[in-house]
Structures are given as structure tokens and as C-alpha cells.
Amino acid sequence: MTPHFMLRCFDHAGYYETRSVLPLLALGIAAWFWKSRRDHRFLVMFLSGVAFQGYMEWYLQSGGSRGSGYGFTVFGVAMSGISGNLFQGFAEGGVFALMAYWFVVLREPGGMRTRKAYLAFCGLIVILAILVGVLANGQPITSPRLMATSTGLTRLAITAGAAIALCVFRKNGLRNLGLFYIGLLIYTLITFEPLHILGARFIGVRGPSGLFGAAPFPDQVLWMVYSHTIEVALGKIHYLAVPFAAGLLKPAQNSLAG
């Protein structure tokens, strides 16, 4: 079977500049829920995303999955190593977890009151993703990550299995985990699919010369579906499962249900 790689060329083309804006807005949303609804759950989810995403980026980089010499830039500042991983946790993971959890809250009694704000934030994410896709198209590849490695699949099975086990016997546990997965998938699609369409993040193969090139269209579709649904969305369900099992996501007394 021909090895396939997730190739990205946006690490020096505006991606992390836009990612610097979104977590600040997400923190503003978390603060609004806390102040107006006494609802701390959005802040808990933001912090959960920061911690788990930062660890995942460290794991990928330290294991060589990002390629040798991996780094990225933010407003011209080069970042790598642990400090870079922590920034990636803040810039990506916090927003990922908060937006996915917001989808869960939309399904609560009265939750649809914030639907317009949720959709507006989704629209902003799409606009920023398109901007990055345009800026990054044709830029050099910065991260060739091999798809579906045995180590990666084992890690995913353990984390996803543990997440399900943490929620299976708890009230509304599997329901919330399922809704969170859908929320993760929505965020994955609106963030990464514009980059894929515009050539900033795509599936590739290594040619006889050792250089990378785009995989055939059917492979692009199949592997990107796998990436969105399994590697990314399923691989992040523990972002909710751990704080949920720890009792940190109990609805506030004056939550959206009023």
C-alpha cells in the first residue's frame, strides 16, 4: 500500500496569526457565559482544549511526525519546541474544545438562544480559513505527517476508548459525547476543508525522487474523510470526557434554561 501523508504549507502563511485572534474571542465568549449566566463550563472546556492540544502537538513533534526541524511563525516570530506546543494548544485546542462544546449546549433547553452567535463565529472561522488558504497556496511544505501509523492508531484507540469508558455509565454521558463529536466534526470541516480545497493542507505521496506531490483525487477524498472523522474529531473526544467525568461540566443554576 502506498504511504500517504498529510501535507501542510500554512505554518508560515498567516495561519497562526488568525489563530491568535480566535482564542481571544473564545475567551471573551467564555467570560460572557460566566458573567451573565454564572456558567463556567466554557472556560473549563477552553482550558481542557489548551492542555490536551498542547500535549498532542508535543507528542507529534517529539516523535518526529511533523518532520525534522519543524517550526512555525506568528507575526514574524519563529516558534518551535515546548513553547510552540503551548502556543498551539492555546491558539487551536482551546477554540476547538469551546466551539465543539457550544454545539452541545445548543441542544440544552434554551440553548438555541445563542445560535446566532454560534453561527456568526463559525462564519468568521470559515472566512479566516479561506484567507489562510489563499495566502498559503503554493508555499513550501512545512509538515509531512504519515497517515494511519500503527503507533497513531494505537494511541487513538486508547484515548477514544478511555473517553467512552469515562462517559458510558454517567447520566447523559454518551449523549453529550456524541454531540461533542458532531461539534468537533463541524469545527474540523469549517477550519480545515477550506485549506484542503485551496491547497494549503492536502493528502500527498512521495515520488521516486523523494519529493512530495498531491495524491490522486479519490485518495484525497478518502484520506481526508478519514482525517476529519477519525484522526481529528474522534481523536479529541477526551477533551470533553475528562472534565465531564471529573464533574466540572455541571450546568449552572441560572444556565440558558433559565
CSV table of C-alpha atoms in Angstrom, one decimal:
chain,number,residue,atom,x,y,z
A,1,MET,CA,0.0,0.0,0.0
A,2,THR,CA,1.4,3.4,-1.0
A,3,PRO,CA,2.1,5.5,2.1
A,4,HIS,CA,0.0,8.7,2.2
A,5,PHE,CA,1.0,11.9,4.1
A,6,MET,CA,-0.9,14.8,5.5
A,7,LEU,CA,0.9,17.8,3.9
A,8,ARG,CA,0.6,21.4,5.1
A,9,CYS,CA,2.2,24.6,3.9
A,10,PHE,CA,0.4,27.2,6.1
A,11,ASP,CA,2.7,27.3,9.1
A,12,HIS,CA,4.4,30.5,7.7
A,13,ALA,CA,1.5,31.9,5.8
A,14,GLY,CA,-0.9,33.5,8.2
A,15,TYR,CA,-2.5,30.5,9.9
A,16,TYR,CA,-1.2,31.2,13.4
A,17,GLU,CA,-1.9,34.9,13.0
A,18,THR,CA,-5.5,34.1,12.5
A,19,ARG,CA,-5.4,31.5,15.3
A,20,SER,CA,-4.2,34.3,17.6
A,21,VAL,CA,-7.5,36.2,17.1
A,22,LEU,CA,-9.9,33.3,17.6
A,23,PRO,CA,-8.8,32.2,21.1
A,24,LEU,CA,-9.1,35.8,22.4
A,25,LEU,CA,-12.7,35.9,21.0
A,26,ALA,CA,-13.3,32.4,22.5
A,27,LEU,CA,-12.1,33.6,25.9
A,28,GLY,CA,-14.5,36.6,25.6
A,29,ILE,CA,-17.4,34.2,25.0
A,30,ALA,CA,-16.3,32.1,28.0
A,31,ALA,CA,-16.2,35.2,30.1
A,32,TRP,CA,-19.7,36.3,28.9
A,33,PHE,CA,-21.2,32.9,29.8
A,34,TRP,CA,-19.5,33.1,33.2
A,35,LYS,CA,-20.6,36.6,34.0
A,36,SER,CA,-24.1,36.6,32.6
A,37,ARG,CA,-25.1,33.0,33.3
A,38,ARG,CA,-22.7,32.0,36.0
A,39,ASP,CA,-21.8,29.2,33.6
A,40,HIS,CA,-18.1,28.2,34.0
A,41,ARG,CA,-18.3,25.3,31.6
A,42,PHE,CA,-17.0,27.2,28.6
A,43,LEU,CA,-13.9,28.3,30.4
A,44,VAL,CA,-13.3,24.7,31.6
A,45,MET,CA,-13.6,23.4,28.1
A,46,PHE,CA,-11.2,26.1,26.7
A,47,LEU,CA,-8.6,25.1,29.3
A,48,SER,CA,-9.1,21.4,28.6
A,49,GLY,CA,-8.5,22.0,24.9
A,50,VAL,CA,-5.4,24.0,25.6
A,51,ALA,CA,-3.9,21.3,27.8
A,52,PHE,CA,-4.7,18.3,25.6
A,53,GLN,CA,-3.9,20.0,22.3
A,54,GLY,CA,-0.6,21.3,23.6
A,55,TYR,CA,0.3,17.7,24.7
A,56,MET,CA,-0.7,16.3,21.4
A,57,GLU,CA,1.5,18.8,19.5
A,58,TRP,CA,4.4,18.0,21.8
A,59,TYR,CA,3.8,14.3,21.2
A,60,LEU,CA,3.7,14.7,17.4
A,61,GLN,CA,6.8,16.9,17.3
A,62,SER,CA,8.9,14.9,19.7
A,63,GLY,CA,8.0,11.7,17.9
A,64,GLY,CA,9.1,13.2,14.6
A,65,SER,CA,5.7,13.1,13.0
A,66,ARG,CA,5.9,16.7,11.9
A,67,GLY,CA,9.2,16.2,10.2
A,68,SER,CA,12.7,17.3,11.1
A,69,GLY,CA,13.2,20.9,12.0
A,70,TYR,CA,9.5,21.7,12.3
A,71,GLY,CA,8.5,25.1,13.4
A,72,PHE,CA,6.1,27.9,12.6
A,73,THR,CA,5.9,31.7,12.7
A,74,VAL,CA,3.5,34.1,14.4
A,75,PHE,CA,3.7,37.7,13.2
A,76,GLY,CA,7.3,37.0,12.1
A,77,VAL,CA,8.4,35.3,15.3
A,78,ALA,CA,9.7,31.8,14.8
A,79,MET,CA,8.4,29.2,17.3
A,80,SER,CA,9.2,25.6,18.0
A,81,GLY,CA,9.7,23.2,20.9
A,82,ILE,CA,7.6,23.2,24.0
A,83,SER,CA,6.8,27.0,23.9
A,84,GLY,CA,5.5,26.4,20.4
A,85,ASN,CA,3.4,23.5,21.5
A,86,LEU,CA,1.9,25.5,24.3
A,87,PHE,CA,1.0,28.3,21.9
A,88,GLN,CA,-0.6,25.7,19.6
A,89,GLY,CA,-2.6,24.5,22.5
A,90,PHE,CA,-3.8,28.0,23.2
A,91,ALA,CA,-4.4,29.0,19.6
A,92,GLU,CA,-6.0,25.8,18.3
A,93,GLY,CA,-7.1,23.5,21.1
A,94,GLY,CA,-8.9,26.0,23.3
A,95,VAL,CA,-11.1,27.2,20.4
A,96,PHE,CA,-11.6,23.6,19.1
A,97,ALA,CA,-13.0,22.4,22.5
A,98,LEU,CA,-15.1,25.5,23.2
A,99,MET,CA,-16.8,25.5,19.8
A,100,ALA,CA,-17.5,21.8,20.0
A,101,TYR,CA,-18.9,22.2,23.4
A,102,TRP,CA,-21.0,25.1,22.4
A,103,PHE,CA,-22.8,22.8,20.0
A,104,VAL,CA,-23.6,20.5,22.9
A,105,VAL,CA,-25.0,23.5,24.9
A,106,LEU,CA,-27.2,24.4,21.9
A,107,ARG,CA,-29.1,21.2,22.4
A,108,GLU,CA,-29.9,22.0,26.1
A,109,PRO,CA,-33.2,23.6,27.0
A,110,GLY,CA,-33.0,27.3,26.0
A,111,GLY,CA,-29.6,26.7,24.3
A,112,MET,CA,-30.7,27.8,20.9
A,113,ARG,CA,-30.8,31.4,22.2
A,114,THR,CA,-27.1,31.7,21.4
A,115,ARG,CA,-27.5,30.0,17.9
A,116,LYS,CA,-26.9,33.3,16.0
A,117,ALA,CA,-23.7,34.0,17.9
A,118,TYR,CA,-22.5,30.4,17.3
A,119,LEU,CA,-23.2,30.6,13.6
A,120,ALA,CA,-21.5,34.1,13.4
A,121,PHE,CA,-18.4,32.6,15.0
A,122,CYS,CA,-18.5,29.7,12.5
A,123,GLY,CA,-18.8,32.2,9.7
A,124,LEU,CA,-15.7,34.1,10.9
A,125,ILE,CA,-13.7,30.8,11.1
A,126,VAL,CA,-14.6,30.0,7.5
A,127,ILE,CA,-13.5,33.5,6.3
A,128,LEU,CA,-10.2,33.2,8.2
A,129,ALA,CA,-9.6,29.7,6.8
A,130,ILE,CA,-10.2,30.9,3.3
A,131,LEU,CA,-7.8,33.8,3.8
A,132,VAL,CA,-5.1,31.5,5.0
A,133,GLY,CA,-5.8,29.1,2.2
A,134,VAL,CA,-5.2,31.8,-0.4
A,135,LEU,CA,-2.0,33.1,1.4
A,136,ALA,CA,-0.6,29.6,1.8
A,137,ASN,CA,-1.3,28.1,-1.7
A,138,GLY,CA,2.0,27.3,-3.4
A,139,GLN,CA,4.1,27.8,-0.3
A,140,PRO,CA,6.7,25.1,0.7
A,141,ILE,CA,5.6,22.1,2.6
A,142,THR,CA,6.2,22.5,6.3
A,143,SER,CA,4.9,19.3,7.8
A,144,PRO,CA,4.7,15.9,6.1
A,145,ARG,CA,2.8,13.6,8.6
A,146,LEU,CA,2.5,10.0,7.7
A,147,MET,CA,-1.2,8.9,7.9
A,148,ALA,CA,-2.6,5.9,9.8
A,149,THR,CA,0.6,4.7,11.5
A,150,SER,CA,0.3,1.8,13.9
A,151,THR,CA,1.5,4.0,16.8
A,152,GLY,CA,-1.0,6.7,16.0
A,153,LEU,CA,-3.9,4.2,15.6
A,154,THR,CA,-3.0,2.6,19.0
A,155,ARG,CA,-2.9,6.0,20.7
A,156,LEU,CA,-6.2,6.9,19.1
A,157,ALA,CA,-7.9,3.7,20.2
A,158,ILE,CA,-6.7,4.1,23.8
A,159,THR,CA,-7.7,7.7,24.1
A,160,ALA,CA,-11.1,7.3,22.4
A,161,GLY,CA,-11.8,4.1,24.3
A,162,ALA,CA,-11.0,5.7,27.6
A,163,ALA,CA,-13.2,8.7,26.7
A,164,ILE,CA,-16.1,6.4,26.0
A,165,ALA,CA,-15.5,4.4,29.2
A,166,LEU,CA,-15.5,7.6,31.3
A,167,CYS,CA,-18.9,8.6,30.0
A,168,VAL,CA,-20.7,5.3,29.4
A,169,PHE,CA,-22.2,4.9,32.9
A,170,ARG,CA,-22.8,8.6,33.6
A,171,LYS,CA,-26.1,10.4,33.1
A,172,ASN,CA,-26.3,11.8,29.6
A,173,GLY,CA,-22.6,10.8,29.2
A,174,LEU,CA,-22.8,9.1,25.8
A,175,ARG,CA,-25.4,11.7,24.5
A,176,ASN,CA,-23.1,14.6,25.4
A,177,LEU,CA,-20.0,12.8,24.0
A,178,GLY,CA,-21.9,12.1,20.7
A,179,LEU,CA,-23.0,15.8,20.4
A,180,PHE,CA,-19.5,16.9,21.2
A,181,TYR,CA,-18.1,14.6,18.5
A,182,ILE,CA,-20.5,16.3,16.0
A,183,GLY,CA,-19.4,19.7,17.2
A,184,LEU,CA,-15.8,18.6,16.7
A,185,LEU,CA,-16.6,17.4,13.2
A,186,ILE,CA,-18.3,20.7,12.4
A,187,TYR,CA,-15.3,22.7,13.6
A,188,THR,CA,-12.9,20.4,11.7
A,189,LEU,CA,-14.8,20.9,8.4
A,190,ILE,CA,-15.1,24.7,8.6
A,191,THR,CA,-11.4,25.1,9.7
A,192,PHE,CA,-9.6,22.5,7.5
A,193,GLU,CA,-11.7,21.9,4.5
A,194,PRO,CA,-11.2,25.4,3.0
A,195,LEU,CA,-7.5,24.8,3.5
A,196,HIS,CA,-7.8,21.5,1.7
A,197,ILE,CA,-9.8,22.9,-1.2
A,198,LEU,CA,-7.3,25.8,-1.6
A,199,GLY,CA,-4.2,23.5,-1.5
A,200,ALA,CA,-2.8,24.6,1.9
A,201,ARG,CA,-3.4,21.3,3.6
A,202,PHE,CA,-3.7,18.2,1.4
A,203,ILE,CA,-3.0,14.5,1.1
A,204,GLY,CA,0.2,13.6,-0.7
A,205,VAL,CA,2.5,10.8,-1.7
A,206,ARG,CA,6.3,10.7,-2.0
A,207,GLY,CA,7.6,10.3,-5.6
A,208,PRO,CA,10.6,8.2,-6.8
A,209,SER,CA,12.8,11.3,-6.4
A,210,GLY,CA,11.8,11.7,-2.7
A,211,LEU,CA,9.8,14.8,-3.3
A,212,PHE,CA,6.1,15.1,-2.2
A,213,GLY,CA,3.3,15.6,-4.6
A,214,ALA,CA,-0.5,15.7,-4.4
A,215,ALA,CA,-2.2,12.2,-4.3
A,216,PRO,CA,-4.9,11.3,-6.8
A,217,PHE,CA,-8.3,12.9,-6.2
A,218,PRO,CA,-10.0,9.7,-4.9
A,219,ASP,CA,-7.2,9.3,-2.4
A,220,GLN,CA,-7.6,12.9,-1.4
A,221,VAL,CA,-11.3,12.3,-0.7
A,222,LEU,CA,-10.9,9.0,1.2
A,223,TRP,CA,-7.9,10.1,3.3
A,224,MET,CA,-9.3,13.5,4.2
A,225,VAL,CA,-12.6,11.9,5.3
A,226,TYR,CA,-10.6,9.6,7.5
A,227,SER,CA,-8.6,12.5,8.8
A,228,HIS,CA,-11.7,14.6,9.6
A,229,THR,CA,-13.8,11.9,11.2
A,230,ILE,CA,-11.2,9.6,12.9
A,231,GLU,CA,-7.9,11.3,13.4
A,232,VAL,CA,-9.2,14.8,14.3
A,233,ALA,CA,-12.8,14.5,15.6
A,234,LEU,CA,-12.7,11.1,17.3
A,235,GLY,CA,-9.1,11.8,18.5
A,236,LYS,CA,-10.4,14.8,20.5
A,237,ILE,CA,-13.4,13.4,22.3
A,238,HIS,CA,-11.4,13.1,25.5
A,239,TYR,CA,-11.3,16.9,25.6
A,240,LEU,CA,-14.9,16.6,27.0
A,241,ALA,CA,-14.8,13.2,28.6
A,242,VAL,CA,-12.1,14.0,31.2
A,243,PRO,CA,-13.7,17.2,32.6
A,244,PHE,CA,-17.2,15.7,32.3
A,245,ALA,CA,-16.1,12.6,34.3
A,246,ALA,CA,-14.5,14.9,36.9
A,247,GLY,CA,-17.8,16.7,37.5
A,248,LEU,CA,-16.6,20.0,36.1
A,249,LEU,CA,-19.4,20.4,33.5
A,250,LYS,CA,-22.5,20.6,35.7
A,251,PRO,CA,-25.0,23.2,34.4
A,252,ALA,CA,-25.1,26.4,36.3
A,253,GLN,CA,-28.2,27.2,38.3
A,254,ASN,CA,-29.1,30.1,36.0
A,255,SER,CA,-27.9,28.5,32.8
A,256,LEU,CA,-29.5,29.0,29.4
A,257,ALA,CA,-32.5,27.0,30.5
A,258,GLY,CA,-33.3,30.0,32.7
